[in-house]
CSV table of C-alpha atoms in Angstrom, one decimal:
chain,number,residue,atom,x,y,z
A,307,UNK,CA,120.5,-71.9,75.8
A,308,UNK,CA,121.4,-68.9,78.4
A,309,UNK,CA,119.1,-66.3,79.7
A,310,UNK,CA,120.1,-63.1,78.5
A,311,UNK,CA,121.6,-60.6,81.2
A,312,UNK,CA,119.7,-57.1,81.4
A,313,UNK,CA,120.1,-54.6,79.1
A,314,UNK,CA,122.3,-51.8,79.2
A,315,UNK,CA,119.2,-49.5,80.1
A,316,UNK,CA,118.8,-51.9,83.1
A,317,UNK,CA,115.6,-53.8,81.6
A,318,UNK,CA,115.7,-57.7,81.7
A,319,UNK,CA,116.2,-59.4,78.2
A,320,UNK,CA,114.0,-61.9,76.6
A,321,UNK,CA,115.6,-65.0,76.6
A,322,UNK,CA,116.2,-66.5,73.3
A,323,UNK,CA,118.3,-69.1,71.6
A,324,UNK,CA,122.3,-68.1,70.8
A,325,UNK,CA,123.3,-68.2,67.4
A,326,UNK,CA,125.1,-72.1,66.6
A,327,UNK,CA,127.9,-70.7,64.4
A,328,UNK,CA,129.9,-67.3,64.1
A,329,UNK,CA,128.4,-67.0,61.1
A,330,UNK,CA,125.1,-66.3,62.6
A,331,UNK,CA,125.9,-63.5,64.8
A,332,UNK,CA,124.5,-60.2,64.4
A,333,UNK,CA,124.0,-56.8,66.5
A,334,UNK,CA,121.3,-58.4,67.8
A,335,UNK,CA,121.9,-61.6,68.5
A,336,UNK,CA,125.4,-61.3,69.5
A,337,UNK,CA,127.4,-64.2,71.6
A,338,UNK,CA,128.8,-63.6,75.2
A,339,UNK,CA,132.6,-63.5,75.3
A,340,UNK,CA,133.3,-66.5,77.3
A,341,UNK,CA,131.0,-68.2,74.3
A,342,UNK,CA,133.3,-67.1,72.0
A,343,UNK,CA,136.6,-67.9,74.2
A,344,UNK,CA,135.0,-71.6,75.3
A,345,UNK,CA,134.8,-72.5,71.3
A,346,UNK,CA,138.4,-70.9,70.6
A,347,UNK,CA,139.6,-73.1,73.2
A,348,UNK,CA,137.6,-76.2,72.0
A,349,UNK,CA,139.2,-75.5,68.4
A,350,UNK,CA,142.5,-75.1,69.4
A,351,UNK,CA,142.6,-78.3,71.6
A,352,UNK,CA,141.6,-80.5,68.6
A,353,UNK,CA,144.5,-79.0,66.9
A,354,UNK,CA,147.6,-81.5,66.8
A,355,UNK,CA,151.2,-80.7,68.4
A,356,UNK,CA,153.6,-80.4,65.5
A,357,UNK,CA,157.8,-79.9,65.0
A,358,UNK,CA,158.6,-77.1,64.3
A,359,UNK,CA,162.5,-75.2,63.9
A,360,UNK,CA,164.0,-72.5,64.2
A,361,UNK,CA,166.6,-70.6,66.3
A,362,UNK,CA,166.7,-69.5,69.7
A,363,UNK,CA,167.1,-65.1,70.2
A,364,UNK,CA,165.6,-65.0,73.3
A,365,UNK,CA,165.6,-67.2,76.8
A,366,UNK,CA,164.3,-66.1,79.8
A,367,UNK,CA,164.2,-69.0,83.0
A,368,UNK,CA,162.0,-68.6,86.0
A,369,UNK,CA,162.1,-71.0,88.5
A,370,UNK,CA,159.9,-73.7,87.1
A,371,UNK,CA,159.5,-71.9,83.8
A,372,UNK,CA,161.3,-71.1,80.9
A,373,UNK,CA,160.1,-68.6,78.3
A,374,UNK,CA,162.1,-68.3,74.8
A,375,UNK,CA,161.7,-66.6,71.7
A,376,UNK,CA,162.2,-68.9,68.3
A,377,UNK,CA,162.9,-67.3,65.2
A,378,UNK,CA,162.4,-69.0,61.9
A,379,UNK,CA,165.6,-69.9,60.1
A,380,UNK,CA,164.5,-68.1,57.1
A,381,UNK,CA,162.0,-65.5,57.2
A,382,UNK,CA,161.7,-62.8,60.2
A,383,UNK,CA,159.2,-64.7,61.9
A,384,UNK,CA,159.3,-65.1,65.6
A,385,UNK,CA,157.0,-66.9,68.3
A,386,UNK,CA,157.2,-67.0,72.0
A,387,UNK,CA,157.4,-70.4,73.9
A,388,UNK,CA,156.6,-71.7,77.0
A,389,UNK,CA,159.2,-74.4,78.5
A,390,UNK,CA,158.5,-76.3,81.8
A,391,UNK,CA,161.5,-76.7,84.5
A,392,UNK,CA,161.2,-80.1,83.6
A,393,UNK,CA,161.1,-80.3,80.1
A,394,UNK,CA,164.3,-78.2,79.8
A,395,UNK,CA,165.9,-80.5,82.3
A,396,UNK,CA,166.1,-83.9,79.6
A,397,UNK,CA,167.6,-81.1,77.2
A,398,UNK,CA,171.1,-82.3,76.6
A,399,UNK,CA,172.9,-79.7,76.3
A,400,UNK,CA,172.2,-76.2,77.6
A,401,UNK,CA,170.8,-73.8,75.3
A,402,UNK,CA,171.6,-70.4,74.7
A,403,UNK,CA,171.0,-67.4,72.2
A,404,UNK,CA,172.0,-68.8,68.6
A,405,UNK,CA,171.5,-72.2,69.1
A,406,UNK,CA,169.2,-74.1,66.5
A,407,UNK,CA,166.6,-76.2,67.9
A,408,UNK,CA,163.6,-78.6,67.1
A,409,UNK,CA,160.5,-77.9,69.4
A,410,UNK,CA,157.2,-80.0,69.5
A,411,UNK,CA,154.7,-77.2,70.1
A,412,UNK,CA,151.0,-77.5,71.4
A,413,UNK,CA,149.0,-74.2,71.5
A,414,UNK,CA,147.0,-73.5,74.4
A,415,UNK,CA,144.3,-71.1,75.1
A,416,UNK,CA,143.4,-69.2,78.3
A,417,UNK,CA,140.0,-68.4,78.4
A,418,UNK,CA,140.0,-66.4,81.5
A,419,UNK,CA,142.9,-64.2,80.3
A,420,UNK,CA,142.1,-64.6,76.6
A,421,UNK,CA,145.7,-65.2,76.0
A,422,UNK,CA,147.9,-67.9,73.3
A,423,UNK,CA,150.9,-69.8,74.3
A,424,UNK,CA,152.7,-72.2,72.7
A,425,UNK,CA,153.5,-75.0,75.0
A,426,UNK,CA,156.5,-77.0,74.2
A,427,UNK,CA,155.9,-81.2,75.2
A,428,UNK,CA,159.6,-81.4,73.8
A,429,UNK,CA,162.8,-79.2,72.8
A,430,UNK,CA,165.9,-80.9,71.2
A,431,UNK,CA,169.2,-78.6,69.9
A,432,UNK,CA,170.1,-79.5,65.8
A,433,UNK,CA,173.8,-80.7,66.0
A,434,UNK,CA,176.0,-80.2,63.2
A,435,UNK,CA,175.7,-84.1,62.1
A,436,UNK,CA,171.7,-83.4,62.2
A,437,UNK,CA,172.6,-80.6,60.0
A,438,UNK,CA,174.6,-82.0,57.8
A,439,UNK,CA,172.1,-84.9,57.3
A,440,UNK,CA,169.6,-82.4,56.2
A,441,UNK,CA,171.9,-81.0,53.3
A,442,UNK,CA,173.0,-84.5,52.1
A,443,UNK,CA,169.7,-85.5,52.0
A,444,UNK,CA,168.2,-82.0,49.3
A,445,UNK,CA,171.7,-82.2,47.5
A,446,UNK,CA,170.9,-85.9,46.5
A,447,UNK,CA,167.1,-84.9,45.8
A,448,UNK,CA,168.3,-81.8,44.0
A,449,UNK,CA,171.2,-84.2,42.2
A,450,UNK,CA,168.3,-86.5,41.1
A,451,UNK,CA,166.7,-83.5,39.5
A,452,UNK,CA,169.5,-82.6,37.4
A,453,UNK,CA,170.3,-79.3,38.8
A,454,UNK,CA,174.0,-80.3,39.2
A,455,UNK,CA,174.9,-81.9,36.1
A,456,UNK,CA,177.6,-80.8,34.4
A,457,UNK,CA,175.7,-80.3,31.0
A,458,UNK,CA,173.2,-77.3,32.1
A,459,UNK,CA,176.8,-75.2,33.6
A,460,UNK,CA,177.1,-72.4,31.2
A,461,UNK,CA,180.0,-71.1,30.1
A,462,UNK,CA,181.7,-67.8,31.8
A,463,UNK,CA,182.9,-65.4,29.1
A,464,UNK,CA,186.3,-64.8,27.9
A,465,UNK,CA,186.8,-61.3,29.1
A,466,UNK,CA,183.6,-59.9,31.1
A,467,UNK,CA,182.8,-56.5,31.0
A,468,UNK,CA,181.1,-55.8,34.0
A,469,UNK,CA,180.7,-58.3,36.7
A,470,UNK,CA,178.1,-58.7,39.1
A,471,UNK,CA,179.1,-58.9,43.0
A,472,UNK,CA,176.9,-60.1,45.6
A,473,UNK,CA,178.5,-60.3,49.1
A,474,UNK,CA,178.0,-58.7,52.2
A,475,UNK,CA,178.4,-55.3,53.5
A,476,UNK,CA,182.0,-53.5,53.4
A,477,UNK,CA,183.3,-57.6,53.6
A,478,UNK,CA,186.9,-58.9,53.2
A,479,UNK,CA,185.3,-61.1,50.3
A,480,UNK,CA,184.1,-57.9,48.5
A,481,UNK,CA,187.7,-56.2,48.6
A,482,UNK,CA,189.8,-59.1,47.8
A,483,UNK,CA,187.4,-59.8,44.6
A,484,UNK,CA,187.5,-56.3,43.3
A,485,UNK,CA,191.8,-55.9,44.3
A,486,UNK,CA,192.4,-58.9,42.3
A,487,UNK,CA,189.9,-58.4,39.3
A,488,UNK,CA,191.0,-54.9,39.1
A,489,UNK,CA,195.1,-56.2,39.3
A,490,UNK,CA,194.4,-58.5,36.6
A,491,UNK,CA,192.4,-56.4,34.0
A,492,UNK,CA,191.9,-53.3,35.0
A,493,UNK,CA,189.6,-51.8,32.7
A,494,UNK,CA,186.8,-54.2,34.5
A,495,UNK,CA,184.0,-53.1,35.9
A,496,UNK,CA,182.2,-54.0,39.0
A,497,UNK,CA,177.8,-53.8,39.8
A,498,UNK,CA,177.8,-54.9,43.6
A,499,UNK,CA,174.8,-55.6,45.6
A,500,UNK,CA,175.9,-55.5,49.3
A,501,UNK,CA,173.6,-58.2,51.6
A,502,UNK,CA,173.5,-60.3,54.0
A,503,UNK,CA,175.3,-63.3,53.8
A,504,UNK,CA,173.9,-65.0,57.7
A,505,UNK,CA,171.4,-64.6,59.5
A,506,UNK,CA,167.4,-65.3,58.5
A,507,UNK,CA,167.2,-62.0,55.9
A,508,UNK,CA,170.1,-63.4,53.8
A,509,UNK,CA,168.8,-65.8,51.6
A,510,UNK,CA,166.0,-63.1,50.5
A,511,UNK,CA,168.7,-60.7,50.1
A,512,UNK,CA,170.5,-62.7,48.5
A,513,UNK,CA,168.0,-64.5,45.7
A,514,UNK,CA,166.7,-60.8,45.2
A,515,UNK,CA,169.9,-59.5,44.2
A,516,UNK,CA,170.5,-62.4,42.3
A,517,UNK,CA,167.6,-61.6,40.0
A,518,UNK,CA,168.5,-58.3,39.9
A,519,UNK,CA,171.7,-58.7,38.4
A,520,UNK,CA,170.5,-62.1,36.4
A,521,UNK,CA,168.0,-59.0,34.4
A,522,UNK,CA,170.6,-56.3,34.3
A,523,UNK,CA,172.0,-56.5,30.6
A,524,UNK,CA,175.1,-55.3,31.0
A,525,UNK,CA,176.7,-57.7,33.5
A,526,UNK,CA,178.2,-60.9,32.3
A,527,UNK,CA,178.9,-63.3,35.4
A,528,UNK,CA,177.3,-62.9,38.5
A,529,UNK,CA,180.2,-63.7,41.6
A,530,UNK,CA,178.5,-64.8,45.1
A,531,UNK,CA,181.0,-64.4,47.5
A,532,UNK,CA,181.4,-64.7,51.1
A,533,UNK,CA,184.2,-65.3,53.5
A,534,UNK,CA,184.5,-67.9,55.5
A,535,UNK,CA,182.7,-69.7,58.9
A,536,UNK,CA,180.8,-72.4,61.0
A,537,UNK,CA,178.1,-74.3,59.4
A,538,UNK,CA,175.6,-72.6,60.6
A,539,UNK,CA,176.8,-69.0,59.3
A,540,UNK,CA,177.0,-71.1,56.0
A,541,UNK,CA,173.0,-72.8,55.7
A,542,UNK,CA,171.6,-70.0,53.3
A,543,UNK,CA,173.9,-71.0,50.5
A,544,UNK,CA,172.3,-74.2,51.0
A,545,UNK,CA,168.7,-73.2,50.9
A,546,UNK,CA,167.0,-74.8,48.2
A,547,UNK,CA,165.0,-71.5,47.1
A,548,UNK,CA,168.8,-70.1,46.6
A,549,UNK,CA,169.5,-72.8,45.0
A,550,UNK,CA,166.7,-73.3,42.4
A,551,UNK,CA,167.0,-69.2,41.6
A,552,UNK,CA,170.9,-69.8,40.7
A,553,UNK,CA,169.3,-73.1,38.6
A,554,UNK,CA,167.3,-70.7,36.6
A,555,UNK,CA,169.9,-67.5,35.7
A,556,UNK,CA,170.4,-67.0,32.5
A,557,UNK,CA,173.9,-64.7,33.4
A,558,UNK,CA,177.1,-67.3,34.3
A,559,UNK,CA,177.2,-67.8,38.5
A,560,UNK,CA,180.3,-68.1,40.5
A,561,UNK,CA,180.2,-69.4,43.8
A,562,UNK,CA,183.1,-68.2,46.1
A,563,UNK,CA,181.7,-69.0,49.5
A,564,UNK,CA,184.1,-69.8,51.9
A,565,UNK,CA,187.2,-71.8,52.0
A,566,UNK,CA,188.1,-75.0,50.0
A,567,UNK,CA,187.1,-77.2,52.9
A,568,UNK,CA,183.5,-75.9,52.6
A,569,UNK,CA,180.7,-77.1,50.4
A,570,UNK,CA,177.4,-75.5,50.4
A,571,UNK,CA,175.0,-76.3,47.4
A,572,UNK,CA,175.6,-73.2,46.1
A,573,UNK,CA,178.5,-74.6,45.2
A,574,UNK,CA,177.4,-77.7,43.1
A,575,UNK,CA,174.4,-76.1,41.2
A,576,UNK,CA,176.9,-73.0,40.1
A,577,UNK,CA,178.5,-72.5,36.7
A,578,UNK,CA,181.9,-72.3,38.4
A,579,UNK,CA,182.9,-73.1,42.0
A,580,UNK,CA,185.9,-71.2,43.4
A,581,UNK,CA,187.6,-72.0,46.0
A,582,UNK,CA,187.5,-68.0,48.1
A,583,UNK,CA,187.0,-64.9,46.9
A,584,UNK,CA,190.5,-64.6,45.6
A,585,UNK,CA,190.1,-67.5,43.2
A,586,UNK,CA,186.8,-66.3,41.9
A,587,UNK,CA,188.5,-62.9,40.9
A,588,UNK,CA,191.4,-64.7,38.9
A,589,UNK,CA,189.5,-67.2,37.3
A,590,UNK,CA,186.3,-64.9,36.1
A,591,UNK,CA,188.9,-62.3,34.6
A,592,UNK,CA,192.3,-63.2,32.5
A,593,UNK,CA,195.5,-62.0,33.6
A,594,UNK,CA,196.5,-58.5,31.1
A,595,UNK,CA,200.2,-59.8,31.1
A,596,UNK,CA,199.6,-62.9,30.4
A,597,UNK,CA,197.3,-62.0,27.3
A,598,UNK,CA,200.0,-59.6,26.3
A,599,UNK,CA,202.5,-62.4,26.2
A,600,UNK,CA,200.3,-64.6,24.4
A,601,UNK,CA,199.5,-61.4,21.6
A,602,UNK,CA,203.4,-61.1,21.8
A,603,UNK,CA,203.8,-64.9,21.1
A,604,UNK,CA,201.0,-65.2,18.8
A,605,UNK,CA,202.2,-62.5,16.5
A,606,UNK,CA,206.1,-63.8,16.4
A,607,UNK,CA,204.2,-66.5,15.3
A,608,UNK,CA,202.4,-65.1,12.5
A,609,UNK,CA,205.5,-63.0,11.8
A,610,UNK,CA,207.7,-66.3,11.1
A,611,UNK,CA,204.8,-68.0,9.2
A,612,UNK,CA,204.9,-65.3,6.7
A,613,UNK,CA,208.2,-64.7,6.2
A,614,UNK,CA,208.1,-68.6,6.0
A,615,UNK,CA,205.6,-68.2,2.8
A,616,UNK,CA,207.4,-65.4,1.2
A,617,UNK,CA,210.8,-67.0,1.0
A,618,UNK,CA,209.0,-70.4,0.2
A,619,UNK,CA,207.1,-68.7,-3.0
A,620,UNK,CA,210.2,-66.4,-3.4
A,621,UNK,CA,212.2,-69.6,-4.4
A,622,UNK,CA,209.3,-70.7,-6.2
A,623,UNK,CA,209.7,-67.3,-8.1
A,624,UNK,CA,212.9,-68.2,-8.9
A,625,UNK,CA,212.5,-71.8,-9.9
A,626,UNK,CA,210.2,-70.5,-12.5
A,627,UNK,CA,212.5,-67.6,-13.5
A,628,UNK,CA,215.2,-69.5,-14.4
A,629,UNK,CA,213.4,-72.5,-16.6
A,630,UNK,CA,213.9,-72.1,-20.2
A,631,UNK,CA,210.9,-71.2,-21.0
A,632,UNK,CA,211.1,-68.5,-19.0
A,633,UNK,CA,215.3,-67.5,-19.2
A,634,UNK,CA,214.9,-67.6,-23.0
A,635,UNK,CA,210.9,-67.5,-24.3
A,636,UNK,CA,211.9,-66.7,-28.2
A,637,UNK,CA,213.5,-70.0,-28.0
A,638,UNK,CA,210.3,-71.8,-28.3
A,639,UNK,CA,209.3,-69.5,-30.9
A,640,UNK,CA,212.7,-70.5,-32.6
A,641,UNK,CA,212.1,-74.2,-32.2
A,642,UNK,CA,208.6,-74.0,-33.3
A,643,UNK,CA,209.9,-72.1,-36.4
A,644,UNK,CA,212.5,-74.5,-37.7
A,645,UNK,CA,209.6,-77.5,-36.8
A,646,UNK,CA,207.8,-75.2,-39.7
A,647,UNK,CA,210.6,-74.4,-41.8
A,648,UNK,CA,211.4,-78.2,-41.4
A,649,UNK,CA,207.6,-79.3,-42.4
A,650,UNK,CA,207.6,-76.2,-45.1
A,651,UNK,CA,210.6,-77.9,-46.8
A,652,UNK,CA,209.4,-81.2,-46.5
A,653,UNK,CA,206.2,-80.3,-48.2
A,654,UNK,CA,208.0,-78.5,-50.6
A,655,UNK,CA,210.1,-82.0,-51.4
A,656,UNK,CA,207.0,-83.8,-51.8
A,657,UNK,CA,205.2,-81.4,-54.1
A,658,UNK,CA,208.1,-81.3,-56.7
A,659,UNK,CA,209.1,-85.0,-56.3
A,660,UNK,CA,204.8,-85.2,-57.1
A,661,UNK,CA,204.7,-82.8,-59.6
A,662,UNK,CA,208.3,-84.4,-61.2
A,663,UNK,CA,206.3,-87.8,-61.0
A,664,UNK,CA,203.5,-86.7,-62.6
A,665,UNK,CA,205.4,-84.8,-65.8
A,666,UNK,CA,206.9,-88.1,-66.3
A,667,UNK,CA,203.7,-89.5,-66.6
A,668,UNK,CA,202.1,-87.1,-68.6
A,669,UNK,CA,205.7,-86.9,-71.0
A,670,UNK,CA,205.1,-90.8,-71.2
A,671,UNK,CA,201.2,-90.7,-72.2
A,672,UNK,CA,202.1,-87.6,-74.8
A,673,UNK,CA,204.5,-90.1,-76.1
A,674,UNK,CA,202.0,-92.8,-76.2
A,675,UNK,CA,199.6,-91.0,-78.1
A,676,UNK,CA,202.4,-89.2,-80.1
A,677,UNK,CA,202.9,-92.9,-81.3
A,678,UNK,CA,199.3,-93.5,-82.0
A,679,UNK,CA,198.3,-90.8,-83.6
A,680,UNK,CA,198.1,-90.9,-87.9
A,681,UNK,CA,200.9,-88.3,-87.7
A,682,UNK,CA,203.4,-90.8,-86.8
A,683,UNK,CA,202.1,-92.9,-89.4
A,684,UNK,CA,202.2,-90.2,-92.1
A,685,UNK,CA,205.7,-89.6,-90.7
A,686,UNK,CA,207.2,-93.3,-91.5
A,687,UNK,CA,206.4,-92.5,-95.2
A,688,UNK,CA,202.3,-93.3,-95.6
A,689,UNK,CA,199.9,-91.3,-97.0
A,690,UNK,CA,196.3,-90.7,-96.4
A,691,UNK,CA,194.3,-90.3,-99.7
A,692,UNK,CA,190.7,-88.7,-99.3
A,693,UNK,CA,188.4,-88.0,-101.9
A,694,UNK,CA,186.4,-84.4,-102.6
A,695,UNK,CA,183.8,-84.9,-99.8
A,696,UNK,CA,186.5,-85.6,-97.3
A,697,UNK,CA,186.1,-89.7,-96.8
A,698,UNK,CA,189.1,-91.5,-96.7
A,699,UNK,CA,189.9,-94.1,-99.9
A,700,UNK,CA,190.1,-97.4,-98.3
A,701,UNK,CA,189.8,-99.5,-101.6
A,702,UNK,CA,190.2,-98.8,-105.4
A,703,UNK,CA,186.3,-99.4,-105.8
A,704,UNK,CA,185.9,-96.2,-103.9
A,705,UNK,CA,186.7,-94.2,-106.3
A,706,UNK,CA,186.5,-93.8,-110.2
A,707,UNK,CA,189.1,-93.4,-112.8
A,708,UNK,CA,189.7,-89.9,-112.9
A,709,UNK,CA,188.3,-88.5,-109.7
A,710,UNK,CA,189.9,-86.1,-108.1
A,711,UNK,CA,191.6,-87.2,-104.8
A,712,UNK,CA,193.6,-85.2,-102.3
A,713,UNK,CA,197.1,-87.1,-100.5
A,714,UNK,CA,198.2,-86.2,-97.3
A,715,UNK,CA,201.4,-87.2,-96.4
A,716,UNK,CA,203.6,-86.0,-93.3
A,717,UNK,CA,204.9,-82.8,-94.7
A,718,UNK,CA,201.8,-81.3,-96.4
A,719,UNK,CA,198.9,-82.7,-99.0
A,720,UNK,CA,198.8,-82.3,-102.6
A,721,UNK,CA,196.1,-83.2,-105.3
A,722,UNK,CA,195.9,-86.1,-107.8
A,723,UNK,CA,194.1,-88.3,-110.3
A,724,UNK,CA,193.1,-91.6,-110.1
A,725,UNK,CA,193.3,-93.7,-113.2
A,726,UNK,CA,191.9,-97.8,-113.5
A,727,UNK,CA,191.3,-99.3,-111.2
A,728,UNK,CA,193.1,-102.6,-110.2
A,729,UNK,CA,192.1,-105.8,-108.7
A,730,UNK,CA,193.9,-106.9,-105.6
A,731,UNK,CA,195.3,-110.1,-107.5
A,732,UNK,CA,196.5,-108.5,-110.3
A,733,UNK,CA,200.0,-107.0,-110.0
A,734,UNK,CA,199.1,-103.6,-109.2
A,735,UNK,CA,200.5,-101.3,-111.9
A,736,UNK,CA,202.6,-97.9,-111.3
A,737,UNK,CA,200.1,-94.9,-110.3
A,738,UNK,CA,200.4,-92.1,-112.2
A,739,UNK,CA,200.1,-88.9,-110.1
A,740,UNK,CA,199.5,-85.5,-111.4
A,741,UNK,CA,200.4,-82.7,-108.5
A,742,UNK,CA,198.0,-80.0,-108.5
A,743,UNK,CA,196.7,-77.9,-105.9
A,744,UNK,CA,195.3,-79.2,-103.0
């Protein structure tokens, strides 16, 4: 508790109690500045020194004091240091604009002056090996994800369209991509987003364009290209944020960053890695000549393979023309006519040999009953006597003396009488006849 100083109409204040929090502040019960800086201060000296990087854009030494200016690696973010004599004395090498550095930082508060700094306990430059740890390191983590198998690459199109640039701004990279493309098919087209490709804007740039292009629907492969230079010009295209947004196109990627002895992980999570800028041109577009040979080639080809099938089915043509069947086709009709005339004649043979047979047979039963029949008998001399009524005389007690009989004999019948009768062992006496009319 504090006595309040006099008002600003010169009267005294009551004294009261000050407010515990910020939160309990009001018009009227306000806190005194150096209230407000003491806490500040309090707050920020609990607060923990921490590592922090970036890159160095500013440095300014002053006798015992060095004042620099770090830039974030990524984002345009900046923070002013404060550097004893001392601690950039165990620094070991100098530094200078550019260079990438580790600082451990512990913010300080003046309350007199009201003022921030950042105090640095200790500054240490990234080498290249440091550097290089770092990207081994997020390309194993990133290989244990599966971003750089081989099975997730897309394939690039046959003959793209329109292809999608990104490189930076009137580069060497962008020229020698769109000379070659444009020597080796030249009806291709180009969309180019100009960036940067260094410094802390470019991988922003960079993964923006990227999704531009990635939702344009005309464009077939996306082409990232830069030209070559140091590691550190080179880092962006190993940012993982770059990384993951190339992970998730839908449109083909082609990295062409660099030379052949550089490696960023642009490289390994693209669809296709080319070697420069060059390369990437050839290999995204086919080379019109050479398709024109192969059309040429493909169609001599095609030509021999049907002049092949018509001479092959030509002879087959002509195998079939000159087969009998074909040279002369009444001749099966002739043979096929003498197998029936053949057949006719045979049947013919058979009927009348049948028929001959069977006249013999019938001739032969006609003479069997021929020599059955009472004719036959009337004709060897015998006579059939019958009485009025018709029944035949069998013995002389058939009939009485004087009856009227009729005879029939082989050429005709005639009438007679019949006289005693005899007894069959008694010599049978002459029969007197008398013809009359039948």
């Amino acid at each position: 508790m504090r006595a309040q100083p006099a008002g600003i109409d010169g009267t005294p204040r009551q004294a009261t109690t000050l407010p515990v929090t910020a939160a309990e502040t009001s018009p009227d019960s306000p806190w005194p500045l150096h209230l407000l800086s003491e806490k500040l201060k309090a707050h920020i000296d609990r607060a923990p020194a921490a590592w922090v990087e970036g890159q160095v854009i500013e440095l300014n030494r002053r006798s015992s004091m060095c004042y620099i200016t770090l830039r974030d690696v990524d984002t345009e973010v900046s923070l002013s240091l404060s550097v004893y004599g001392s601690v950039m004395d165990r620094v070991s090498s100098p530094l200078e604009r550019g260079s990438r550095v580790v600082a451990r930082l512990k913010p300080d508060f003046w309350v007199k002056t009201g003022r921030l700094s950042m105090q640095t306990i200790d500054i240490r430059p990234v080498g290249i090996g440091d550097l290089l740890a770092r990207i081994e390191r997020l390309r194993q983590a990133l290989a244990a994800e599966g971003l750089f198998a081989a099975a997730r690459k897309k394939q690039l199109p046959l003959l793209p369209h329109r292809i999608g640039l990104i490189t930076g701004r009137d580069s060497d990279a962008m020229k020698d991509v769109m000379r070659n493309a444009a020597l080796r098919w030249p009806a291709v087209e180009f969309e180019v987003r100009e960036v940067a490709v260094q410094g802390v804007s470019s991988v922003a740039q960079v993964t923006a364009a990227l999704t531009e292009l990635d939702a344009h629907p005309h464009v077939d492969v996306i082409i990232i290209a830069r030209g070559g230079g140091a590691l550190e010009d080179l880092l962006p295209f190993s940012d993982e944020s770059l990384v993951r947004a190339v992970a998730l196109a839908v449109t083909p990627v082609v990295s062409a960053i660099g030379h052949e002895a550089d490696r960023p992980l642009l490289d390994e999570v693209a669809d296709l890695r080319a070697s420069t800028p060059t390369d990437a041109a050839k290999r995204v577009v086919p080379d019109v000549t050479e398709e024109l040979g192969r059309i040429g080639q493909a169609r001599s080809a095609l030509e021999r393979s049907i002049r092949m099938l018509v001479h092959r089915e030509s002879e087959s043509l002509a195998n079939l023309r000159s087969r009998p069947s074909l040279a002369k086709p009444e001749g099966m009709i002739d043979v096929r006519e003498a197998d029936v005339e053949r057949l006719r004649s045979r049947a013919l043979r058979c009927m009348s040999a049948a028929v001959e047979r069977e006249a013999d047979s019938v001739r032969h039963l006609r003479e069997r009953v021929r020599s059955l029949s009472p004719q036959k008998t009337l004709d060897r001399g015998y006579a059939v006597v019958q009485k009025a009524d018709g029944h035949v005389v069998r013995t002389p007690a058939d009939v009485r003396p004087g009856e009227g009989l009729r005879v029939r004999v082989a050429g005709g019948q005639f009438g007679a009488v019949s006289q005693e009768a005899r007894t069959p062992e008694a010599p049978a006496p002459e029969t007197h006849t008398q013809a009359g009319p039948p």
